Short mmCIF file of C-alpha atoms in Angstrom, two decimals:
data_model
loop_
_atom_site.label_atom_id
_atom_site.label_comp_id
_atom_site.label_asym_id
_atom_site.label_seq_id
_atom_site.Cartn_x
_atom_site.Cartn_y
_atom_site.Cartn_z
CA MET A 7 0.00 0.00 0.00
CA GLU A 8 1.36 3.40 -0.99
CA THR A 9 2.06 5.84 1.82
CA PHE A 10 1.99 9.61 1.66
CA GLU A 11 5.74 9.58 2.26
CA GLU A 12 6.10 7.76 -1.05
CA TYR A 13 3.63 10.00 -2.86
CA LEU A 14 5.31 13.19 -1.61
CA GLN A 15 8.47 12.18 -3.46
CA GLN A 16 6.64 13.12 -6.67
CA TRP A 17 6.67 16.71 -5.41
CA PRO A 18 10.29 17.43 -4.39
CA THR A 19 11.30 20.87 -3.15
CA GLU A 20 12.64 21.89 -6.54
CA ARG A 21 9.37 21.06 -8.32
CA ARG A 22 7.36 23.08 -5.80
CA SER A 23 9.69 26.08 -6.03
CA ALA A 24 9.66 26.04 -9.83
CA GLY A 25 5.87 25.74 -9.97
CA ALA A 26 5.38 28.68 -7.66
CA ALA A 27 7.96 30.80 -9.48
CA ARG A 28 6.43 30.38 -12.94
CA ALA A 29 2.85 31.12 -11.87
CA THR A 30 1.31 34.29 -13.31
CA GLY A 31 -1.60 36.51 -12.37
CA ASP A 32 -3.57 35.25 -15.36
CA ALA A 33 -2.95 31.67 -14.21
CA VAL A 34 -4.26 32.53 -10.74
CA LEU A 35 -7.48 34.00 -12.17
CA ALA A 36 -7.91 30.98 -14.45
CA VAL A 37 -7.60 28.61 -11.49
CA LEU A 38 -10.30 30.54 -9.62
CA GLU A 39 -12.71 29.83 -12.48
CA LYS A 40 -12.25 26.06 -12.18
CA GLU A 41 -14.75 23.88 -10.34
CA SER A 42 -12.19 21.29 -9.18
CA LEU A 43 -8.52 22.04 -8.50
CA THR A 44 -5.39 19.93 -8.97
CA PRO A 45 -2.32 20.06 -6.72
CA ALA A 46 -0.62 22.22 -9.37
CA ASP A 47 -3.56 24.65 -9.19
CA PHE A 48 -3.22 24.80 -5.40
CA LEU A 49 0.46 25.65 -5.78
CA THR A 50 -0.51 28.47 -8.14
CA LEU A 51 -2.82 29.94 -5.50
CA LEU A 52 0.02 29.84 -2.95
CA SER A 53 2.50 31.52 -5.30
CA PRO A 54 3.69 35.15 -5.13
CA ALA A 55 1.59 35.78 -8.25
CA ALA A 56 -1.58 35.24 -6.17
CA GLN A 57 -0.78 37.99 -3.65
CA PRO A 58 -2.30 40.81 -5.76
CA HIS A 59 -5.47 38.76 -6.15
CA LEU A 60 -6.34 38.11 -2.50
CA GLU A 61 -9.76 39.75 -2.89
CA ALA A 62 -10.64 37.36 -5.70
CA LEU A 63 -9.41 34.42 -3.62
CA ALA A 64 -11.46 35.68 -0.69
CA ARG A 65 -14.65 35.90 -2.75
CA ARG A 66 -14.18 32.40 -4.10
CA ALA A 67 -13.32 30.97 -0.67
CA HIS A 68 -16.28 32.69 0.99
CA GLY A 69 -18.68 31.27 -1.59
CA LEU A 70 -17.34 27.74 -1.18
CA THR A 71 -17.49 27.97 2.61
CA GLN A 72 -21.12 29.09 2.45
CA ARG A 73 -21.96 26.30 0.00
CA TYR A 74 -20.46 23.44 2.03
CA PHE A 75 -20.63 24.66 5.64
CA GLY A 76 -23.29 27.35 5.70
CA ARG A 77 -22.75 29.65 8.68
CA ALA A 78 -21.89 26.95 11.19
CA VAL A 79 -18.65 27.17 13.19
CA ASN A 80 -17.67 24.35 15.54
CA ILE A 81 -16.16 25.21 18.93
CA PHE A 82 -13.82 22.98 20.93
CA THR A 83 -11.30 23.30 23.74
CA PRO A 84 -8.02 21.51 24.44
CA LEU A 85 -7.13 19.72 27.67
CA TYR A 86 -3.45 19.16 28.41
CA ILE A 87 -3.20 16.09 30.66
CA SER A 88 0.61 15.80 30.71
CA ASP A 89 3.52 18.04 29.71
CA VAL A 90 6.25 15.51 30.48
CA CYS A 91 8.19 15.00 27.25
CA THR A 92 11.30 13.14 26.12
CA ASN A 93 11.76 15.12 22.90
CA GLN A 94 14.02 18.13 22.46
CA CYS A 95 12.12 19.97 19.72
CA ARG A 96 13.96 23.25 19.28
CA TYR A 97 10.80 25.37 18.89
CA CYS A 98 8.60 23.88 21.65
CA GLY A 99 7.96 24.92 25.23
CA PHE A 100 7.74 21.24 26.24
CA ASN A 101 11.38 20.67 25.16
CA ALA A 102 12.84 18.19 27.67
CA LYS A 103 15.82 20.51 28.21
CA ASN A 104 13.64 23.41 29.38
CA LYS A 105 13.82 23.68 33.17
CA GLN A 106 10.22 24.27 34.19
CA PRO A 107 7.62 22.64 36.44
CA ARG A 108 6.13 19.54 34.82
CA ARG A 109 2.93 17.73 35.61
CA HIS A 110 1.27 14.48 34.66
CA LEU A 111 -2.37 14.08 35.69
CA SER A 112 -3.66 10.80 37.02
CA VAL A 113 -6.69 9.37 35.24
CA ASP A 114 -8.90 10.68 38.06
CA GLU A 115 -7.33 14.16 37.86
CA ALA A 116 -7.65 14.25 34.08
CA CYS A 117 -11.32 13.30 34.36
CA ALA A 118 -11.91 16.00 36.97
CA GLU A 119 -10.41 18.58 34.59
CA ALA A 120 -12.51 17.28 31.70
CA PHE A 121 -15.71 17.29 33.72
CA ALA A 122 -15.06 20.90 34.74
CA ILE A 123 -14.78 21.71 31.03
CA ALA A 124 -18.04 19.86 30.32
CA ASP A 125 -19.76 21.85 33.07
CA ARG A 126 -18.89 25.02 31.18
CA GLY A 127 -20.84 23.78 28.16
CA PHE A 128 -18.17 22.34 25.90
CA GLN A 129 -19.11 19.24 23.89
CA HIS A 130 -15.90 18.82 21.85
CA ILE A 131 -12.65 18.23 23.74
CA LEU A 132 -9.11 17.57 22.56
CA LEU A 133 -6.71 15.61 24.81
CA LEU A 134 -3.02 16.55 24.57
CA THR A 135 0.12 15.05 26.07
CA GLY A 136 3.87 15.33 25.70
CA ASP A 137 5.80 12.46 24.18
CA ALA A 138 6.62 10.18 27.12
CA ARG A 139 5.26 6.73 26.35
CA LYS A 140 6.19 5.14 29.66
CA LEU A 141 4.16 7.74 31.55
CA SER A 142 1.50 8.86 29.06
CA SER A 143 1.02 5.43 27.55
CA PRO A 144 -1.63 4.65 24.92
CA GLU A 145 -3.50 2.72 27.62
CA TYR A 146 -3.46 5.79 29.88
CA ILE A 147 -4.79 8.07 27.12
CA ALA A 148 -7.47 5.52 26.22
CA ALA A 149 -8.49 5.18 29.87
CA VAL A 150 -9.02 8.94 30.14
CA ALA A 151 -10.98 9.02 26.87
CA ARG A 152 -13.18 6.11 27.92
CA ARG A 153 -14.02 7.74 31.26
CA ILE A 154 -14.88 11.17 29.88
CA LYS A 155 -16.68 10.09 26.70
CA PRO A 156 -20.16 9.99 28.27
CA ARG A 157 -19.89 13.74 28.97
CA PHE A 158 -18.82 14.78 25.46
CA ALA A 159 -20.17 14.46 21.95
CA SER A 160 -16.63 14.26 20.59
CA VAL A 161 -13.27 13.32 22.10
CA GLY A 162 -10.13 13.95 20.07
CA ILE A 163 -6.44 13.38 20.69
CA GLU A 164 -3.32 15.35 19.81
CA VAL A 165 -0.55 13.10 21.05
CA TYR A 166 2.60 11.41 19.78
CA SER A 167 2.52 9.10 16.76
CA LEU A 168 0.79 5.77 17.41
CA THR A 169 0.68 2.43 15.65
CA THR A 170 -2.39 1.24 13.77
CA GLU A 171 -3.27 -1.07 16.67
CA GLU A 172 -2.94 1.79 19.16
CA TYR A 173 -5.22 4.01 17.07
CA ALA A 174 -7.72 1.13 17.07
CA LEU A 175 -7.44 1.12 20.87
CA MET A 176 -8.29 4.83 20.87
CA ALA A 177 -11.26 4.34 18.58
CA ALA A 178 -12.59 1.57 20.82
CA ALA A 179 -12.30 3.96 23.79
CA GLY A 180 -14.51 6.54 22.06
CA VAL A 181 -11.90 8.74 20.39
CA GLU A 182 -13.22 9.93 17.04
CA SER A 183 -10.59 12.42 15.91
CA MET A 184 -6.82 12.82 15.86
CA THR A 185 -4.65 15.81 15.04
CA MET A 186 -1.06 15.35 13.91
CA PHE A 187 1.20 18.30 13.23
CA GLN A 188 4.05 17.27 10.96
CA GLU A 189 5.61 20.63 11.98
CA THR A 190 7.54 20.78 8.69
CA TYR A 191 7.55 18.57 5.60
CA ASN A 192 11.20 19.38 4.89
CA GLN A 193 12.89 16.15 5.99
CA GLU A 194 16.35 17.64 6.52
CA LEU A 195 14.98 20.58 8.49
CA TYR A 196 12.75 18.21 10.44
CA ALA A 197 15.80 16.18 11.53
CA TRP A 198 17.55 19.32 12.77
CA LEU A 199 14.46 20.58 14.61
CA HIS A 200 13.95 17.23 16.37
CA PRO A 201 17.48 16.10 17.31
CA VAL A 202 16.58 13.89 20.28
CA GLY A 203 13.57 11.75 21.11
CA PRO A 204 11.11 9.45 19.36
CA LYS A 205 9.72 12.37 17.34
CA HIS A 206 12.99 12.33 15.38
CA ASP A 207 11.45 9.60 13.18
CA TYR A 208 10.11 11.71 10.29
CA ALA A 209 8.44 8.90 8.36
CA PHE A 210 6.65 7.40 11.36
CA ARG A 211 5.08 10.77 12.13
CA LEU A 212 4.31 11.58 8.49
CA ASN A 213 2.36 8.34 8.01
CA ALA A 214 0.50 8.53 11.35
CA PRO A 215 -2.76 9.94 9.91
CA GLN A 216 -2.92 7.04 7.48
CA ARG A 217 -2.47 4.57 10.32
CA ALA A 218 -5.19 6.40 12.26
CA ALA A 219 -7.61 5.98 9.36
CA GLU A 220 -6.73 2.29 9.15
CA GLY A 221 -7.31 2.04 12.91
CA GLY A 222 -10.84 3.40 12.68
CA ILE A 223 -10.42 7.07 13.62
CA ARG A 224 -13.21 9.02 11.92
CA CYS A 225 -11.69 12.50 11.67
CA LEU A 226 -8.11 13.36 10.71
CA GLY A 227 -6.48 16.72 11.35
CA LEU A 228 -3.19 17.91 9.83
CA GLY A 229 -0.99 20.95 10.11
CA ALA A 230 2.47 22.42 9.66
CA LEU A 231 3.83 24.93 12.15
CA LEU A 232 4.03 27.99 9.93
CA GLY A 233 7.35 29.79 10.25
CA LEU A 234 9.67 26.79 10.37
CA GLU A 235 10.02 26.46 6.58
CA SER A 236 9.23 28.81 3.70
CA PHE A 237 5.52 29.51 3.31
CA GLU A 238 4.97 27.92 -0.11
CA GLN A 239 6.81 24.71 0.76
CA ASP A 240 4.98 23.71 3.95
CA ALA A 241 1.62 25.25 3.01
CA PHE A 242 1.60 23.23 -0.21
CA ALA A 243 2.75 19.98 1.41
CA THR A 244 0.08 20.25 4.11
CA GLY A 245 -2.74 20.79 1.63
CA LEU A 246 -1.36 18.01 -0.57
CA HIS A 247 -1.32 15.64 2.42
CA ALA A 248 -4.98 16.38 3.20
CA TRP A 249 -5.94 16.01 -0.48
CA TRP A 250 -4.15 12.64 -0.69
CA LEU A 251 -5.85 11.35 2.46
CA GLN A 252 -9.29 12.47 1.21
CA ARG A 253 -8.79 10.50 -1.99
CA ARG A 254 -7.40 7.45 -0.17
CA TYR A 255 -10.06 7.45 2.60
CA PRO A 256 -13.21 9.15 1.24
CA GLY A 257 -15.24 8.19 4.31
CA VAL A 258 -12.97 10.11 6.70
CA ASP A 259 -13.50 13.76 7.58
CA MET A 260 -10.42 15.93 6.96
CA SER A 261 -9.40 19.17 8.59
CA VAL A 262 -6.34 21.39 8.31
CA SER A 263 -4.95 23.58 11.09
CA ILE A 264 -3.11 26.81 10.30
CA PRO A 265 -0.90 27.56 13.35
CA ARG A 266 1.79 30.22 13.24
CA ILE A 267 4.66 29.75 15.66
CA CYS A 268 4.12 31.57 19.00
CA PRO A 269 6.42 32.65 21.84
CA HIS A 270 7.19 29.86 24.32
CA GLU A 271 9.53 28.80 27.10
CA GLY A 272 13.10 28.70 25.75
CA SER A 273 14.38 30.51 22.66
CA PHE A 274 13.99 29.89 18.95
CA GLU A 275 14.68 32.26 16.08
CA VAL A 276 11.91 32.15 13.47
CA GLN A 277 13.46 32.12 10.00
CA HIS A 278 10.33 32.21 7.86
CA GLY A 279 7.73 34.33 9.63
CA VAL A 280 4.28 34.23 8.01
CA ASP A 281 2.55 37.62 7.91
CA ASP A 282 -1.21 38.24 7.94
CA ARG A 283 -1.53 38.50 4.16
CA HIS A 284 0.14 35.14 3.67
CA LEU A 285 -2.09 33.58 6.34
CA VAL A 286 -5.16 34.88 4.47
CA GLN A 287 -3.69 33.53 1.23
CA TYR A 288 -3.22 30.12 2.86
CA VAL A 289 -6.77 29.92 4.23
CA THR A 290 -8.39 30.99 0.97
CA ALA A 291 -6.19 28.72 -1.14
CA LEU A 292 -6.97 25.77 1.15
CA ARG A 293 -10.69 26.40 0.87
CA CYS A 294 -10.51 26.60 -2.93
CA PHE A 295 -8.45 23.39 -3.13
CA LEU A 296 -10.29 21.44 -0.40
CA PRO A 297 -13.86 22.81 -0.39
CA ARG A 298 -15.20 20.08 1.93
CA ALA A 299 -12.35 20.03 4.45
CA GLY A 300 -12.58 21.73 7.81
CA ILE A 301 -10.12 24.51 8.61
CA THR A 302 -9.14 25.05 12.25
CA CYS A 303 -7.84 28.33 13.66
CA SER A 304 -6.62 28.13 17.26
CA SER A 305 -6.19 30.74 19.96
CA ARG A 306 -2.61 31.31 18.75
CA GLU A 307 -4.28 33.95 16.56
CA SER A 308 -5.85 37.15 17.84
CA ALA A 309 -9.59 37.61 18.21
CA PHE A 310 -9.45 40.14 15.36
CA MET A 311 -7.70 37.74 13.00
CA ARG A 312 -9.90 34.76 13.86
CA ASP A 313 -13.10 36.78 13.39
CA HIS A 314 -11.93 37.87 9.95
CA LEU A 315 -10.83 34.39 8.87
CA VAL A 316 -14.18 32.74 9.61
CA PRO A 317 -15.91 34.11 6.47
CA LEU A 318 -12.90 33.05 4.39
CA GLY A 319 -12.95 29.38 5.29
CA VAL A 320 -12.33 28.71 8.98
CA THR A 321 -14.94 26.28 10.31
CA ARG A 322 -13.51 25.30 13.70
CA VAL A 323 -12.20 27.46 16.54
CA SER A 324 -11.06 26.92 20.11
CA ALA A 325 -12.24 28.81 23.18
CA GLY A 326 -11.52 28.86 26.92
CA VAL A 327 -7.97 27.72 26.17
CA SER A 328 -5.11 26.93 28.52
CA THR A 329 -1.89 25.30 27.29
CA ALA A 330 -0.81 24.40 30.85
CA VAL A 331 -1.65 21.19 32.71
CA GLY A 332 -4.28 21.50 35.45
CA GLY A 333 -5.89 24.57 36.92
CA ARG A 334 -9.57 24.01 36.18
CA ALA A 335 -10.40 21.44 38.86
CA THR A 336 -7.02 20.39 40.23
CA ALA A 337 -3.97 22.27 41.48
CA ASP A 338 -2.19 24.63 39.08
CA LEU A 339 1.62 24.52 39.24
CA HIS A 340 1.80 27.80 37.30
CA ASN A 341 3.86 26.19 34.58
CA PRO A 342 4.26 28.35 31.47
CA GLY A 343 2.39 26.02 29.11
CA GLN A 344 3.39 24.87 25.65
CA PHE A 345 3.10 28.32 24.08
CA GLU A 346 1.48 31.70 24.66
CA ILE A 347 -2.06 32.11 23.41
CA THR A 348 -3.36 35.38 21.97
CA ASP A 349 -7.14 35.00 22.06
CA HIS A 350 -8.33 34.47 25.64
CA ARG A 351 -12.07 34.47 24.95
CA SER A 352 -14.25 32.13 27.01
CA LEU A 353 -16.87 29.88 25.47
CA ASP A 354 -19.64 32.43 26.03
CA GLU A 355 -17.54 35.26 24.62
CA MET A 356 -16.66 33.23 21.55
CA MET A 357 -20.29 32.30 20.95
CA ASP A 358 -21.38 35.92 21.30
CA SER A 359 -18.71 37.02 18.82
CA LEU A 360 -19.79 34.45 16.24
CA VAL A 361 -23.44 35.42 16.61
CA ARG A 362 -22.54 39.10 16.08
CA LEU A 363 -20.73 38.09 12.90
CA GLY A 364 -23.86 36.32 11.68
CA TYR A 365 -22.62 32.78 12.31
CA GLN A 366 -24.04 29.86 14.26
CA PRO A 367 -21.83 28.51 17.06
CA VAL A 368 -21.99 24.71 17.06
CA LEU A 369 -21.20 22.84 20.26
CA LYS A 370 -22.36 19.41 19.12
CA ASP A 371 -22.33 18.10 15.55
CA TRP A 372 -21.53 14.45 16.15
CA GLU A 373 -22.83 11.61 18.32
CA HIS A 374 -20.78 8.42 18.56
CA PRO A 375 -23.07 5.56 17.44
CA VAL A 376 -21.48 3.05 19.81
CA ALA A 377 -21.83 3.30 23.57
CA VAL A 378 -18.47 3.09 25.38
#
């Protein structure tokens, strides 16, 4: 069976760079007239030639979003249940070398935190851990998911890469979605960014969403951390990955996250900062290329930016966010969290903002058909 790692070899860095460089304004406008886009068309929309045509991209993206999603915007919140990590990712606040308070919640503590979130009205929750298999084992994550599932319409995970059998374990415990950030699709850069720890294995992480689909996970989420590699390279590879998975697994829901790197504990010099215009270009190009895929914008972005991206294609937002472990129902060690958030709106504030924009906040859009 072909993997995305193998398919991506058809689009080496040089081919992507050349395709973006030769794009013209006329080619951009021609792409926007097409009903169905190819990967080469997507690259054209990400090219420098598309920058003068952002308004045209925005109109096209807005129309497609209205056609396939109406005015519904799903709201979720993350729950960090452990920040103990064995990796030394150069850009991450959980880097094992960072000297900061760490915490790992017991199953009971994690459930108490989740139930406090449910009491606030959330129906979609995302469980996050660092990469420390001996402590945050697949069995531990599944045990938390199984216990909290009766209180939530949807339980998702954003954890280290799992095997197909381990994703099947998650699905059996009631997990219906997974999010996997490849961080960057540049294999050489990836190796430098992840020098120590199990995350160093580029291919195992890259093929994790495929294993999740094979293991029975219903919803797959992808993303690159914008700012690590040049915009066109990682933006294109992320969209291509989602497109490939949609074609390989048509029964699975796809979503793409659009995070820009944020300040965090430790130091990291951003080499390829993504400005607001490029972020808008990315969202609109994604919507044109993947009209049925969800697009997630987290609280890394400001309230202003998130409110303006919703009409352009964003269909999923977070609220009431904390990137630290604990603090809702159990003790807070005042650890700095994985990164600094920008939008601190609560669930009620986020819902009010969406209503003012003319959108419908959605807390529940899925019910697991199997009792767990």
